[in-house]
Rosetta silent file (secondary structure, phi, psi, omega in degrees, C-alpha in Angstrom):
SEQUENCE: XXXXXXXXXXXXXXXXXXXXXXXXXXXXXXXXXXXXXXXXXXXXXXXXXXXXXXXXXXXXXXXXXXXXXXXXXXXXXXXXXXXXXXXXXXXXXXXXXXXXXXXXXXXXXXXXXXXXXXXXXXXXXXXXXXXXXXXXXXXXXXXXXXXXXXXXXXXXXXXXXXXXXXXXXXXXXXXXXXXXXXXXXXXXXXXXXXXXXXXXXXXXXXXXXXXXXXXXXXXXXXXXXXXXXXXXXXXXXXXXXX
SCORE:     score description
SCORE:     0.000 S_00000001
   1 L     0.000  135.986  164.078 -121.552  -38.278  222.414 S_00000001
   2 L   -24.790  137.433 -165.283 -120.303  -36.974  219.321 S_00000001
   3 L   -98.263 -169.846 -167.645 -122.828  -34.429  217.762 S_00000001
   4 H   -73.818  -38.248 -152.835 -124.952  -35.178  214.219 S_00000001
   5 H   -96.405   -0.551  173.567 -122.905  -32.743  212.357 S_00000001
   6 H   -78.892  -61.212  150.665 -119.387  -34.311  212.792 S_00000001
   7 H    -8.382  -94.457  179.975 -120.940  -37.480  211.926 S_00000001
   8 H   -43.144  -41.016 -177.657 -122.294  -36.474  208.943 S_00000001
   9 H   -65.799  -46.855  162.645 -118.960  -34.660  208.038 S_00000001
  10 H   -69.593   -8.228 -174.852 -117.322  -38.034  207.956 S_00000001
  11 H   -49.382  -64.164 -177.139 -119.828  -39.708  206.777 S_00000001
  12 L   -83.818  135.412  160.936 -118.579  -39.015  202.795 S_00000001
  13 L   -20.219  -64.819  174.568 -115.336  -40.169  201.177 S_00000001
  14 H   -69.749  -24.217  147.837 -114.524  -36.735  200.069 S_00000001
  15 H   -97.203   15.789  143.758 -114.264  -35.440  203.189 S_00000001
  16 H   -46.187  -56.079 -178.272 -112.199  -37.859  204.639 S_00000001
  17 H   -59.921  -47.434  174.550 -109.742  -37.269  202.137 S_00000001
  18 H   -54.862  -32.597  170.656 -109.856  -33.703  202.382 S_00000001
  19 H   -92.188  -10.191  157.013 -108.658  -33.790  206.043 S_00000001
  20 H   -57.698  -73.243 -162.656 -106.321  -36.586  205.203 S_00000001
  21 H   -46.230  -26.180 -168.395 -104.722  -33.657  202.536 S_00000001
  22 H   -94.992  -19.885  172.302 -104.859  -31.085  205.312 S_00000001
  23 L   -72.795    8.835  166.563 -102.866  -33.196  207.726 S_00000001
  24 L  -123.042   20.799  160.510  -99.630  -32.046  205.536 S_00000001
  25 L   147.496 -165.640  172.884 -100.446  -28.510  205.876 S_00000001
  26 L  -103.927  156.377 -167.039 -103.215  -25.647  205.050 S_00000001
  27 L  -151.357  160.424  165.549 -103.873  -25.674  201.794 S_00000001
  28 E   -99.481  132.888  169.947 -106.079  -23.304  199.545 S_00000001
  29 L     4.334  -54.706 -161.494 -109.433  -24.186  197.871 S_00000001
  30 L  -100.454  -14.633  151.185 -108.142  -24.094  194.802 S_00000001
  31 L  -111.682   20.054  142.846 -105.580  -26.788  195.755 S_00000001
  32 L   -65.294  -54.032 -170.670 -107.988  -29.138  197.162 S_00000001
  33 H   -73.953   -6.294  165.535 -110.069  -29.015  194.725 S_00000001
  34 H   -52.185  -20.747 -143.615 -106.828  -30.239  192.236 S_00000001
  35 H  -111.389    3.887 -155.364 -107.077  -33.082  193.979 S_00000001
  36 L  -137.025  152.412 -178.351 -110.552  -34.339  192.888 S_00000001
  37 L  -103.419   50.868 -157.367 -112.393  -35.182  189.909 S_00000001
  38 L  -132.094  154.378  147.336 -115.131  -32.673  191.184 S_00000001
  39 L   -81.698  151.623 -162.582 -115.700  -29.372  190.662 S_00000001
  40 H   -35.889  -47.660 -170.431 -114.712  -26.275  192.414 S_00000001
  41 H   -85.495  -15.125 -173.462 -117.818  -25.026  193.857 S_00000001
  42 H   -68.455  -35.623 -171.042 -118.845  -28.957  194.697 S_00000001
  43 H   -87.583  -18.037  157.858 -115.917  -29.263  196.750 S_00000001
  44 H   -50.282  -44.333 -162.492 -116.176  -26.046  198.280 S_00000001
  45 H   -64.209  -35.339 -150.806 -119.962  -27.226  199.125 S_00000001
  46 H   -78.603  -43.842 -153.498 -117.540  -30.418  201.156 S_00000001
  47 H   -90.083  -22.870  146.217 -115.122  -27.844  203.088 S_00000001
  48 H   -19.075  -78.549  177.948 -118.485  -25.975  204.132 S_00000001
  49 H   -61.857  -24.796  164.032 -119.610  -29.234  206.061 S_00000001
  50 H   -72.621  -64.747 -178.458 -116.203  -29.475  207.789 S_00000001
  51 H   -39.576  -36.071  170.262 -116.407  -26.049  208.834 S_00000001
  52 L   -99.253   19.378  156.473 -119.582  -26.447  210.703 S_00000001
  53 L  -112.356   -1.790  169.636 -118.536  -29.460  211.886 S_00000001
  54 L    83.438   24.190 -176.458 -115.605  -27.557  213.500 S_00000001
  55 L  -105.207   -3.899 -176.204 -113.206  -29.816  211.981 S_00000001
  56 E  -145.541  120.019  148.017 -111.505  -27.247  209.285 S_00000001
  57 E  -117.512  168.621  170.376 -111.110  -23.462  209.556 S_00000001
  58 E  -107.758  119.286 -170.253 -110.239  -20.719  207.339 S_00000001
  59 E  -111.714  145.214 -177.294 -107.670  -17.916  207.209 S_00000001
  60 E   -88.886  147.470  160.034 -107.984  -15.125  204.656 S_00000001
  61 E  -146.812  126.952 -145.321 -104.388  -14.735  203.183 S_00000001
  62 L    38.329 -136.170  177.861 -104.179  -12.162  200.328 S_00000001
  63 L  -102.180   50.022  148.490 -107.176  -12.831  197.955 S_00000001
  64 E  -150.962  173.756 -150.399 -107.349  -16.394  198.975 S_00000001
  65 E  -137.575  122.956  179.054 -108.088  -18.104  202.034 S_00000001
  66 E   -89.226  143.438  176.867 -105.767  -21.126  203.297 S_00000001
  67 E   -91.083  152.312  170.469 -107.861  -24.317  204.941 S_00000001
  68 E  -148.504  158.274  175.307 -106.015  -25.765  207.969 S_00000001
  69 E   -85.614  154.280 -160.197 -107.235  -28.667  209.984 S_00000001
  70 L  -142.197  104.843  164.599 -108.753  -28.458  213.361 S_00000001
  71 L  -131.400   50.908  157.178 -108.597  -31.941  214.622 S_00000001
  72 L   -56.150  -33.899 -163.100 -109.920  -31.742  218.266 S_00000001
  73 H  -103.803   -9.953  154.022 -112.928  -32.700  217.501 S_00000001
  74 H   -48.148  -52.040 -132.773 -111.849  -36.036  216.354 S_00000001
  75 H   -81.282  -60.583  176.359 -110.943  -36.656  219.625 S_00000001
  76 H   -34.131  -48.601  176.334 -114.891  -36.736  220.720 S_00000001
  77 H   -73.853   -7.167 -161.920 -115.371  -40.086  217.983 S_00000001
  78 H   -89.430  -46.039 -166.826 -112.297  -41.504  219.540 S_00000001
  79 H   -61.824  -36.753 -155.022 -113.976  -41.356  223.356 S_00000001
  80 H   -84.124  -36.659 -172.596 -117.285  -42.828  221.934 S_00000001
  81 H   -59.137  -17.237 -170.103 -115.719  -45.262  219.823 S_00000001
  82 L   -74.482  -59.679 -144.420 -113.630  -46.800  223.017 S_00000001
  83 L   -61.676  -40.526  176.779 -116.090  -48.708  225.034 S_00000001
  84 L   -48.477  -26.096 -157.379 -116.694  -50.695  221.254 S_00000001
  85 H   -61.005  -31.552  153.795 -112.870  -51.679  221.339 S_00000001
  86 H   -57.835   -6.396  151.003 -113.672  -55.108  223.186 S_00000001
  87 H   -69.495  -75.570 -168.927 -116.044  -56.257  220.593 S_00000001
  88 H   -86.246    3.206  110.348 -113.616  -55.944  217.842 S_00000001
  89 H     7.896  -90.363  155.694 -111.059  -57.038  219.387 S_00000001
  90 H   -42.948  -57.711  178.172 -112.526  -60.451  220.258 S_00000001
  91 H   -56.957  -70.677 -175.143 -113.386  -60.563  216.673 S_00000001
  92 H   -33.952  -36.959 -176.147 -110.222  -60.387  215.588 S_00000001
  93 H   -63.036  -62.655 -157.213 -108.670  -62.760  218.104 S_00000001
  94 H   -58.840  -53.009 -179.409 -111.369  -65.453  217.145 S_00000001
  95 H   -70.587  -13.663  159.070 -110.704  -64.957  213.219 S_00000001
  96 H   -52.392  -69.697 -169.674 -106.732  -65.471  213.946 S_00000001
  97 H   -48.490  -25.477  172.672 -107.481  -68.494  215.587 S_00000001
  98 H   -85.443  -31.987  172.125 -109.643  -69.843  212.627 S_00000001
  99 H   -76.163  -19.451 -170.605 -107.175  -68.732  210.111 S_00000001
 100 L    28.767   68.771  173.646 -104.451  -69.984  212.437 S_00000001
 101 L   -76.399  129.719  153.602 -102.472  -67.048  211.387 S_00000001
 102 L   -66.853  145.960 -145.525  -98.709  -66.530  212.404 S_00000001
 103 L   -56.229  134.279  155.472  -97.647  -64.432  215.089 S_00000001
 104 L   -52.753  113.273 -161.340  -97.829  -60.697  213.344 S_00000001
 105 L   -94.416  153.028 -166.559  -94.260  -59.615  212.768 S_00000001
 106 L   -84.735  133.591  134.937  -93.068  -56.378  214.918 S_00000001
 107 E  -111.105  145.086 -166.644  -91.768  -53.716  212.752 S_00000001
 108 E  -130.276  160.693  169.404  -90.415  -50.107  213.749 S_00000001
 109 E  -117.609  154.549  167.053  -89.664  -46.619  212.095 S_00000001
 110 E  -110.223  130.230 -158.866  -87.034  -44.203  212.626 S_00000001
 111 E   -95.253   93.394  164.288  -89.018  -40.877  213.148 S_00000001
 112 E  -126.015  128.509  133.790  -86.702  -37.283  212.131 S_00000001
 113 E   -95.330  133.818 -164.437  -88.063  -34.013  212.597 S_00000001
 114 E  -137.323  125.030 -174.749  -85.739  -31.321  211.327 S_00000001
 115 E   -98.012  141.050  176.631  -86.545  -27.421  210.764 S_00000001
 116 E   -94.422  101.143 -168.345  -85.006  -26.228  207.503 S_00000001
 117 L   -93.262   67.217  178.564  -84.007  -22.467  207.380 S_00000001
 118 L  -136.210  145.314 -178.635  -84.733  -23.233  203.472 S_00000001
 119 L   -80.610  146.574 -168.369  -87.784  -22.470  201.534 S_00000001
 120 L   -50.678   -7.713 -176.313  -89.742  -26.063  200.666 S_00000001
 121 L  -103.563   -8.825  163.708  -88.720  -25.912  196.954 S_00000001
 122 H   -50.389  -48.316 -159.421  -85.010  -25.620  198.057 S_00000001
 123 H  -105.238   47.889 -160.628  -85.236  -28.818  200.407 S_00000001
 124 H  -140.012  -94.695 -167.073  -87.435  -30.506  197.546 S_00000001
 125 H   -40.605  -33.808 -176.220  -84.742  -29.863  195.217 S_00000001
 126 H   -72.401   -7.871 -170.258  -81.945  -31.007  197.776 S_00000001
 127 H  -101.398  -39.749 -121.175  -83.997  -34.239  198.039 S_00000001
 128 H  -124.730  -21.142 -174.583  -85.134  -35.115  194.143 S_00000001
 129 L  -100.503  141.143  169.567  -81.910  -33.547  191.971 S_00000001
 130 H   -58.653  -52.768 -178.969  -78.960  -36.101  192.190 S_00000001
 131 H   -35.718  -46.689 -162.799  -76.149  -33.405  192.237 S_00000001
 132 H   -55.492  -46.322 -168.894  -77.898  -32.235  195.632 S_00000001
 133 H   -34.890  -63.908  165.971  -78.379  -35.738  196.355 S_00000001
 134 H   -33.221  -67.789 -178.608  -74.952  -36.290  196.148 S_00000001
 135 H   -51.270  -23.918  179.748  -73.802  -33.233  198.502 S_00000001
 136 H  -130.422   13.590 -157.940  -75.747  -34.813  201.746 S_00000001
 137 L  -155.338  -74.157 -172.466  -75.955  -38.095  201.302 S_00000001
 138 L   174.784  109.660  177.387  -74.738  -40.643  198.921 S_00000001
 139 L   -21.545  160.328  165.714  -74.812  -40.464  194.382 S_00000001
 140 L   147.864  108.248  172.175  -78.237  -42.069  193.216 S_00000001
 141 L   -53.580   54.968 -173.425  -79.924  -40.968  189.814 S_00000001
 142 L   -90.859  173.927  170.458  -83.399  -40.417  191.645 S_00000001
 143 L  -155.077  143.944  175.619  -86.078  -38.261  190.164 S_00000001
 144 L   -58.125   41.445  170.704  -89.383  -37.108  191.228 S_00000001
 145 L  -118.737  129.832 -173.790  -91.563  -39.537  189.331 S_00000001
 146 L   -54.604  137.101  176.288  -93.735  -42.133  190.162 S_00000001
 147 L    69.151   29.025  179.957  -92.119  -45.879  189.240 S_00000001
 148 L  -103.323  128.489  153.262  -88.831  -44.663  188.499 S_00000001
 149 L  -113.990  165.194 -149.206  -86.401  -46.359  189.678 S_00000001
 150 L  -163.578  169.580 -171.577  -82.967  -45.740  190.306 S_00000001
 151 E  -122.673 -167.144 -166.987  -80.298  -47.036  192.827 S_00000001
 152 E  -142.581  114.551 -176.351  -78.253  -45.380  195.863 S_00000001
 153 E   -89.577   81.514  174.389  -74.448  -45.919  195.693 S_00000001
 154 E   -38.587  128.427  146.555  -74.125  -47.092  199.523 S_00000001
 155 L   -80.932  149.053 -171.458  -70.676  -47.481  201.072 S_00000001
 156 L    98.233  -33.293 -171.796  -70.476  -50.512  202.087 S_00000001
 157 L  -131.113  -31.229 -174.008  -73.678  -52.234  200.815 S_00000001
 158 E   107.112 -150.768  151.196  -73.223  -51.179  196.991 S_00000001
 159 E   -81.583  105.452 -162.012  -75.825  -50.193  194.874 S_00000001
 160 E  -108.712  161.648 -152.040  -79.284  -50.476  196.251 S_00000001
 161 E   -90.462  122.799 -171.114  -81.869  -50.787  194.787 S_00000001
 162 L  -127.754 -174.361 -164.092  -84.961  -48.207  195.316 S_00000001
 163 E  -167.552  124.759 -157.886  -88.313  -47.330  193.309 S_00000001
 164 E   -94.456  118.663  162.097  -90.615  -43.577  193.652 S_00000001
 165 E  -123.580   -1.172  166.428  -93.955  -44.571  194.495 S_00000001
 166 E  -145.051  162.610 -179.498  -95.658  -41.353  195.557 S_00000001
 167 E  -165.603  105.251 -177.889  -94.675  -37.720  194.657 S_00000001
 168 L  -116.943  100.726 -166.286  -96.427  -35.065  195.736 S_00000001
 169 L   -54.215  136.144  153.558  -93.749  -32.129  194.686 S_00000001
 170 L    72.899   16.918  177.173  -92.359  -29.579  197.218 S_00000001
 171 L  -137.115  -65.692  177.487  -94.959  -31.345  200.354 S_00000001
 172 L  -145.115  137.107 -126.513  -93.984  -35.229  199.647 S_00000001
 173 E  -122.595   75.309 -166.654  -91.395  -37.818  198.346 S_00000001
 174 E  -132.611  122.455 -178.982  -91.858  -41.671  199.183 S_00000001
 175 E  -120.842  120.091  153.135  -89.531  -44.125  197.585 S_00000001
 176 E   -41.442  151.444 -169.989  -89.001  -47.808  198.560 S_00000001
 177 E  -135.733  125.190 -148.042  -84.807  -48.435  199.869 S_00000001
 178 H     6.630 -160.193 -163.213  -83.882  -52.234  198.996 S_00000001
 179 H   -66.345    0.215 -175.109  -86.366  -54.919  199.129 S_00000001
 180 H  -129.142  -15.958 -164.026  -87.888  -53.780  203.210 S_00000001
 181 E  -129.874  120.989  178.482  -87.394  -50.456  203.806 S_00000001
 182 E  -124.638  146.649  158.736  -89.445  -47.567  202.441 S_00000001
 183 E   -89.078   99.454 -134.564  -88.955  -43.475  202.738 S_00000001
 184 L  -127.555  120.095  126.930  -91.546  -41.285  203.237 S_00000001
 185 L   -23.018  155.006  147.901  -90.573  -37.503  203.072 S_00000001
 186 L  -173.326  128.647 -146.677  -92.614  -34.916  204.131 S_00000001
 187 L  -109.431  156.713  162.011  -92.307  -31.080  203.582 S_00000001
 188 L  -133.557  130.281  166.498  -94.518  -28.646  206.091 S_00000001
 189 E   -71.372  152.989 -173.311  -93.942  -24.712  205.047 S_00000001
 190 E  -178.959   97.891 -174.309  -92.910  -23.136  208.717 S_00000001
 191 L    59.392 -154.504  159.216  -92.342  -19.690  208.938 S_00000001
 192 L   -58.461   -0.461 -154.125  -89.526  -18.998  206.302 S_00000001
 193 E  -120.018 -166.145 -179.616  -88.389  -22.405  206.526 S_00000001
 194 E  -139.524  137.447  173.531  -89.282  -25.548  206.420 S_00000001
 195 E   -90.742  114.037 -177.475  -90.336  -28.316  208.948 S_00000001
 196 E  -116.547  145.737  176.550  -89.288  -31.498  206.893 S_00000001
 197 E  -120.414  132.370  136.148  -90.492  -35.244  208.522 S_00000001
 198 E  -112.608  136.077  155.175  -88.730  -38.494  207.691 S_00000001
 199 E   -84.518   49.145  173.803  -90.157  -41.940  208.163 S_00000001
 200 E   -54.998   96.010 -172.659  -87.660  -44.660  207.452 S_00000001
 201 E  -107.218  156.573  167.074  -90.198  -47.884  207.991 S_00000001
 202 E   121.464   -0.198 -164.123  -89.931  -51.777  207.490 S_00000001
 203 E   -66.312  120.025  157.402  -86.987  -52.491  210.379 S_00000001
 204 E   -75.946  127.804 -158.329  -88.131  -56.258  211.362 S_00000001
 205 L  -101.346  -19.027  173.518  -87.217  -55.914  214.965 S_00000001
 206 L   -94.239   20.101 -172.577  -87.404  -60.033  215.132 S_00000001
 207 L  -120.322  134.230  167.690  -84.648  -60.625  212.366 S_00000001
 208 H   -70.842  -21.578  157.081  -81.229  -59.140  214.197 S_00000001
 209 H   -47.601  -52.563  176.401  -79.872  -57.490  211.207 S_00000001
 210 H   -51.841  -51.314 -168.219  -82.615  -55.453  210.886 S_00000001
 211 H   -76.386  -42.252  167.303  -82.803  -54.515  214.783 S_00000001
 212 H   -18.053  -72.418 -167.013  -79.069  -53.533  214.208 S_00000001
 213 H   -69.190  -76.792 -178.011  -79.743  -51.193  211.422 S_00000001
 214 H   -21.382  -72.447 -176.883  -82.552  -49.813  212.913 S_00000001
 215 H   -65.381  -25.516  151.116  -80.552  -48.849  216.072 S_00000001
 216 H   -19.047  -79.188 -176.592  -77.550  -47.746  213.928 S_00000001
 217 H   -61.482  -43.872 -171.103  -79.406  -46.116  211.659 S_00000001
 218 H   -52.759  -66.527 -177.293  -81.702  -43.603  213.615 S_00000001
 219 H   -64.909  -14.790  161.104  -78.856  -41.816  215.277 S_00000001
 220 H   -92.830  -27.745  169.671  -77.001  -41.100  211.932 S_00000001
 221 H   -53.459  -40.159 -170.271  -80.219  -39.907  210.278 S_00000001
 222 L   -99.105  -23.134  174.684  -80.955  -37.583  212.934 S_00000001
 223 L  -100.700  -17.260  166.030  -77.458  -36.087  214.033 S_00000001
 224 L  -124.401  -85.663  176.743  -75.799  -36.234  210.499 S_00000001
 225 H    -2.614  -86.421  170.981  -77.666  -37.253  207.282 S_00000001
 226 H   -37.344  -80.167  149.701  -80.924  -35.145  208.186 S_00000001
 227 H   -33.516   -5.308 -179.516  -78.689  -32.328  209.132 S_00000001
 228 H   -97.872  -49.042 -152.211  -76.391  -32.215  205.811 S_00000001
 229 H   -85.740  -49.097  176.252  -79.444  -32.028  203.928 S_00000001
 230 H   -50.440  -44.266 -165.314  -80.510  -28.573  205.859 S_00000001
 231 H   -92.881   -1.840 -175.077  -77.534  -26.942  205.072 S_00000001
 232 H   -86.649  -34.656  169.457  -77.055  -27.844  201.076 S_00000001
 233 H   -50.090  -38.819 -173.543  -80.774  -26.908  201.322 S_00000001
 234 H   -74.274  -52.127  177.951  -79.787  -23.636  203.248 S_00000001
 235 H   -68.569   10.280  155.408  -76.672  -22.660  200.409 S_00000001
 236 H   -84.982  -31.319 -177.107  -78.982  -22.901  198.537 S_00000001
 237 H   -81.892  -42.419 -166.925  -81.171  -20.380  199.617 S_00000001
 238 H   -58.598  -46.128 -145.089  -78.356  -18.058  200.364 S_00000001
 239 H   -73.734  -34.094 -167.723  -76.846  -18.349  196.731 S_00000001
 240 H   -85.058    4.237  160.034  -80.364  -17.177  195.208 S_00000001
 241 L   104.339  -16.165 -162.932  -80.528  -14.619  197.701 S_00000001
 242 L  -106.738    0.000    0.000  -84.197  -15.812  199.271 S_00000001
């Protein structure tokens, strides 16, 4: 069984969140605590209680010290939590059946990991300025603001319609892509480079258009698109020299 002090570390809101924020990289104090309507040393007081719950450590790097997630010790609430899974389960079943809910429709994402020998505000810029946009992809006036919307001049399909609903600059990007499909971004610093994740989600695998694009789609995302995008990120780096 899990011990009292893990517990307790999940126990509070804010330090859920804080290891949600650390699962897109190590981060410093000082930009955790941006992230809260708390003060510095209160949140410090938070990252304390992870640390002795062995769920966060700390590296000194110059005169701050990056947090990184440790999340092994998750793994301990997952084993206790299974023998419970047949309980809620059942529940669940039983309130479909009272709700006489329709069958839950199957949807799938197309998954690209790609390393970027570009620094993260290069392949930031390569995602969020249209010129770039343009150079790896397809025209489309996007910008890095929440609710903006803006289209994507498609061949083939036209102008579609999309809409920025999270922006977290130079770590993550996530814009809905017509009326089903959303894009989720995600920057990791790695070495000099960058480890960038896409999520293209929403393919309904029980409508056949959809399972089309979805099998279509995956294999141009990961052997051309995704690739294009490294190297206008990478001339990029070269022309400023970094």
């Amino acid at each position: 069984m899990p011990d009292d002090d893990l517990f307790l570390a999940l126990a509070n809101p804010v330090r859920r969140r804080l290891l949600e924020i650390l699962t897109d990289g190590p981060r410093t104090a000082g930009d955790l605590a941006a992230s809260f309507e708390l003060s510095r040393p209160a949140v410090a007081e938070h990252l304390q209680i992870l640390r002795r719950a062995g769920l966060v450590h700390d590296q000194p790097a110059g005169r701050q010290r990056h947090y990184h997630l440790t999340a092994e010790p998750l793994a301990q609430v997952g084993d206790w939590l299974h023998p419970f899974e047949r309980f809620w389960r059942h529940r669940l079943r039983t309130l479909a059946d009272l709700l006489q809910e329709e069958p839950v429709t199957e949807t799938a994402t197309i998954a690209v990991d790609q390393f970027i020998a570009a620094a993260p505000s290069k392949v930031w810029r390569s995602l969020t300025e249209p010129e770039l946009l343009a150079r790896w992809w397809v025209p489309g006036d996007v910008a890095a603001v929440v609710g903006h919307r803006f289209h994507l001049q498609m061949p083939g399909w036209g102008a579609v319609a999309c809409e920025v609903v999270e922006v977290e600059p130079e770590r993550r990007l996530v814009y809905t892509f017509n009326e089903n499909w959303t894009l989720t971004w995600r920057l990791v610093p790695e070495g000099t480079g960058t480890r960038l994740f896409l999520d293209h989600s929403g393919f309904d695998l029980d409508d056949p258009r959809s399972r089309d694009a979805f099998a279509r789609m995956g294999p141009g995302w990961r052997d051309t698109i995704v690739p294009a995008l490294g190297r206008v990120a990478a001339d990029l780096a070269d022309e400023s020299g970094v």
